[in-house]
Short mmCIF file of the C-alpha atoms (twelve columns), coordinates in Angstrom:
data_MODEL
# 
_entry.id   MODEL 
# 
loop_
_atom_site.group_PDB 
_atom_site.id 
_atom_site.type_symbol 
_atom_site.label_atom_id 
_atom_site.label_alt_id 
_atom_site.label_comp_id 
_atom_site.label_asym_id 
_atom_site.label_seq_id 
_atom_site.Cartn_x 
_atom_site.Cartn_y 
_atom_site.Cartn_z 
_atom_site.pdbx_PDB_model_num 
ATOM 1   C CA . UNK A 1   -44.949 -80.171  7.688   1 
ATOM 2   C CA . UNK A 2   -47.503 -82.850  6.891   1 
ATOM 3   C CA . UNK A 3   -46.251 -85.627  4.639   1 
ATOM 4   C CA . UNK A 4   -48.075 -88.373  2.775   1 
ATOM 5   C CA . UNK A 5   -45.828 -91.358  2.081   1 
ATOM 6   C CA . UNK A 6   -47.172 -93.708  -0.588  1 
ATOM 7   C CA . UNK A 7   -45.737 -97.159  -1.262  1 
ATOM 8   C CA . UNK A 8   -46.625 -98.297  -4.777  1 
ATOM 9   C CA . UNK A 9   -46.484 -101.731 -6.420  1 
ATOM 10  C CA . UNK A 10  -46.696 -101.777 -10.206 1 
ATOM 11  C CA . UNK A 11  -49.687 -103.216 -12.027 1 
ATOM 12  C CA . UNK A 12  -49.657 -106.848 -13.123 1 
ATOM 13  C CA . UNK A 13  -48.001 -107.202 -16.523 1 
ATOM 14  C CA . UNK A 14  -46.042 -103.949 -16.184 1 
ATOM 15  C CA . UNK A 15  -42.253 -104.276 -16.161 1 
ATOM 16  C CA . UNK A 16  -40.139 -102.521 -13.549 1 
ATOM 17  C CA . UNK A 17  -38.698 -100.301 -16.286 1 
ATOM 18  C CA . UNK A 18  -42.170 -99.347  -17.556 1 
ATOM 19  C CA . UNK A 19  -43.284 -98.545  -14.021 1 
ATOM 20  C CA . UNK A 20  -40.188 -96.423  -13.338 1 
ATOM 21  C CA . UNK A 21  -40.762 -94.422  -16.534 1 
ATOM 22  C CA . UNK A 22  -44.437 -93.897  -15.664 1 
ATOM 23  C CA . UNK A 23  -43.890 -92.828  -12.044 1 
ATOM 24  C CA . UNK A 24  -40.916 -90.530  -12.758 1 
ATOM 25  C CA . UNK A 25  -41.912 -89.015  -16.110 1 
ATOM 26  C CA . UNK A 26  -45.704 -89.245  -16.372 1 
ATOM 27  C CA . UNK A 27  -47.367 -89.434  -12.952 1 
ATOM 28  C CA . UNK A 28  -45.324 -86.474  -11.710 1 
ATOM 29  C CA . UNK A 29  -47.352 -84.216  -14.014 1 
ATOM 30  C CA . UNK A 30  -50.383 -84.793  -11.771 1 
ATOM 31  C CA . UNK A 31  -48.364 -83.789  -8.693  1 
ATOM 32  C CA . UNK A 32  -47.259 -80.556  -10.361 1 
ATOM 33  C CA . UNK A 33  -50.912 -79.508  -10.595 1 
ATOM 34  C CA . UNK A 34  -51.911 -80.295  -6.994  1 
ATOM 35  C CA . UNK A 35  -52.857 -77.116  -5.134  1 
ATOM 36  C CA . UNK A 36  -50.869 -76.558  -1.944  1 
ATOM 37  C CA . UNK A 37  -48.218 -79.210  -2.629  1 
ATOM 38  C CA . UNK A 38  -44.895 -77.984  -1.195  1 
ATOM 39  C CA . UNK A 39  -42.599 -80.864  -2.133  1 
ATOM 40  C CA . UNK A 40  -42.818 -84.101  -4.096  1 
ATOM 41  C CA . UNK A 41  -40.188 -86.833  -4.270  1 
ATOM 42  C CA . UNK A 42  -40.155 -90.258  -5.875  1 
ATOM 43  C CA . UNK A 43  -37.720 -93.013  -4.945  1 
ATOM 44  C CA . UNK A 44  -37.785 -95.982  -7.323  1 
ATOM 45  C CA . UNK A 45  -36.539 -99.373  -6.131  1 
ATOM 46  C CA . UNK A 46  -33.288 -100.633 -7.618  1 
ATOM 47  C CA . UNK A 47  -34.732 -103.956 -8.730  1 
ATOM 48  C CA . UNK A 48  -37.952 -105.690 -9.564  1 
ATOM 49  C CA . UNK A 49  -38.026 -108.167 -6.676  1 
ATOM 50  C CA . UNK A 50  -39.135 -105.908 -3.803  1 
ATOM 51  C CA . UNK A 51  -42.502 -105.670 -2.100  1 
ATOM 52  C CA . UNK A 52  -42.965 -102.166 -3.564  1 
ATOM 53  C CA . UNK A 53  -41.596 -100.418 -6.627  1 
ATOM 54  C CA . UNK A 54  -41.567 -96.825  -5.401  1 
ATOM 55  C CA . UNK A 55  -41.931 -94.586  -2.400  1 
ATOM 56  C CA . UNK A 56  -43.618 -91.280  -3.210  1 
ATOM 57  C CA . UNK A 57  -43.585 -88.423  -0.695  1 
ATOM 58  C CA . UNK A 58  -45.956 -85.458  -0.865  1 
ATOM 59  C CA . UNK A 59  -45.500 -82.569  1.585   1 
ATOM 60  C CA . UNK A 60  -48.175 -80.062  2.600   1 
ATOM 61  C CA . UNK A 61  -48.372 -77.242  5.148   1 
ATOM 62  C CA . UNK A 62  -51.203 -78.905  7.052   1 
ATOM 63  C CA . UNK A 63  -54.143 -81.332  6.879   1 
ATOM 64  C CA . UNK A 64  -56.423 -78.733  5.319   1 
ATOM 65  C CA . UNK A 65  -53.990 -78.258  2.417   1 
ATOM 66  C CA . UNK A 66  -53.676 -82.034  1.959   1 
ATOM 67  C CA . UNK A 67  -57.439 -82.541  1.994   1 
ATOM 68  C CA . UNK A 68  -57.952 -79.714  -0.501  1 
ATOM 69  C CA . UNK A 69  -55.299 -81.142  -2.840  1 
ATOM 70  C CA . UNK A 70  -56.596 -84.717  -2.716  1 
ATOM 71  C CA . UNK A 71  -60.189 -83.547  -3.082  1 
ATOM 72  C CA . UNK A 72  -59.436 -81.340  -6.072  1 
ATOM 73  C CA . UNK A 73  -60.023 -82.283  -9.700  1 
ATOM 74  C CA . UNK A 74  -56.268 -82.845  -10.097 1 
ATOM 75  C CA . UNK A 75  -56.150 -84.952  -6.940  1 
ATOM 76  C CA . UNK A 76  -58.929 -87.205  -8.179  1 
ATOM 77  C CA . UNK A 77  -57.225 -87.507  -11.584 1 
ATOM 78  C CA . UNK A 78  -53.926 -88.427  -9.887  1 
ATOM 79  C CA . UNK A 79  -55.662 -91.130  -7.846  1 
ATOM 80  C CA . UNK A 80  -57.291 -92.575  -10.974 1 
ATOM 81  C CA . UNK A 81  -53.946 -92.577  -12.808 1 
ATOM 82  C CA . UNK A 82  -52.260 -94.343  -9.882  1 
ATOM 83  C CA . UNK A 83  -55.052 -96.927  -9.688  1 
ATOM 84  C CA . UNK A 84  -54.609 -97.684  -13.396 1 
ATOM 85  C CA . UNK A 85  -50.847 -98.285  -13.046 1 
ATOM 86  C CA . UNK A 86  -50.543 -100.017 -9.682  1 
ATOM 87  C CA . UNK A 87  -51.690 -103.255 -8.103  1 
ATOM 88  C CA . UNK A 88  -51.190 -102.095 -4.531  1 
ATOM 89  C CA . UNK A 89  -50.883 -98.750  -2.730  1 
ATOM 90  C CA . UNK A 90  -50.229 -98.086  0.937   1 
ATOM 91  C CA . UNK A 91  -50.524 -94.515  2.241   1 
ATOM 92  C CA . UNK A 92  -49.065 -93.235  5.509   1 
ATOM 93  C CA . UNK A 93  -50.041 -89.812  6.833   1 
ATOM 94  C CA . UNK A 94  -47.095 -88.478  8.844   1 
ATOM 95  C CA . UNK A 95  -45.715 -85.373  10.499  1 
ATOM 96  C CA . UNK A 96  -42.119 -84.767  9.490   1 
ATOM 97  C CA . UNK A 97  -39.487 -84.108  12.161  1 
ATOM 98  C CA . UNK A 98  -36.237 -83.231  10.361  1 
ATOM 99  C CA . UNK A 99  -33.259 -84.344  12.459  1 
ATOM 100 C CA . UNK A 100 -30.273 -83.416  10.279  1 
# 
């Protein structure tokens, strides 16, 4: 399973509560439309003093599925929405090895 892990920092002027509402209730609608997405999770930080405000995980069968999803109309719209609501994004492309 291929996983994209995204660390997001909220946009300047956006409160932690506003960011949490956006990432959990609004941005998820873009993920629901991504072709080939197998799993999507969002973990929101418990406070507003961390380096990042959320960790988003997107799982795909393989690199081809990930590339197709990110290159799709919905993928481009999701990226634009994230850019409008964040000041920093770090993406890690990983291969998951479930241990337990």
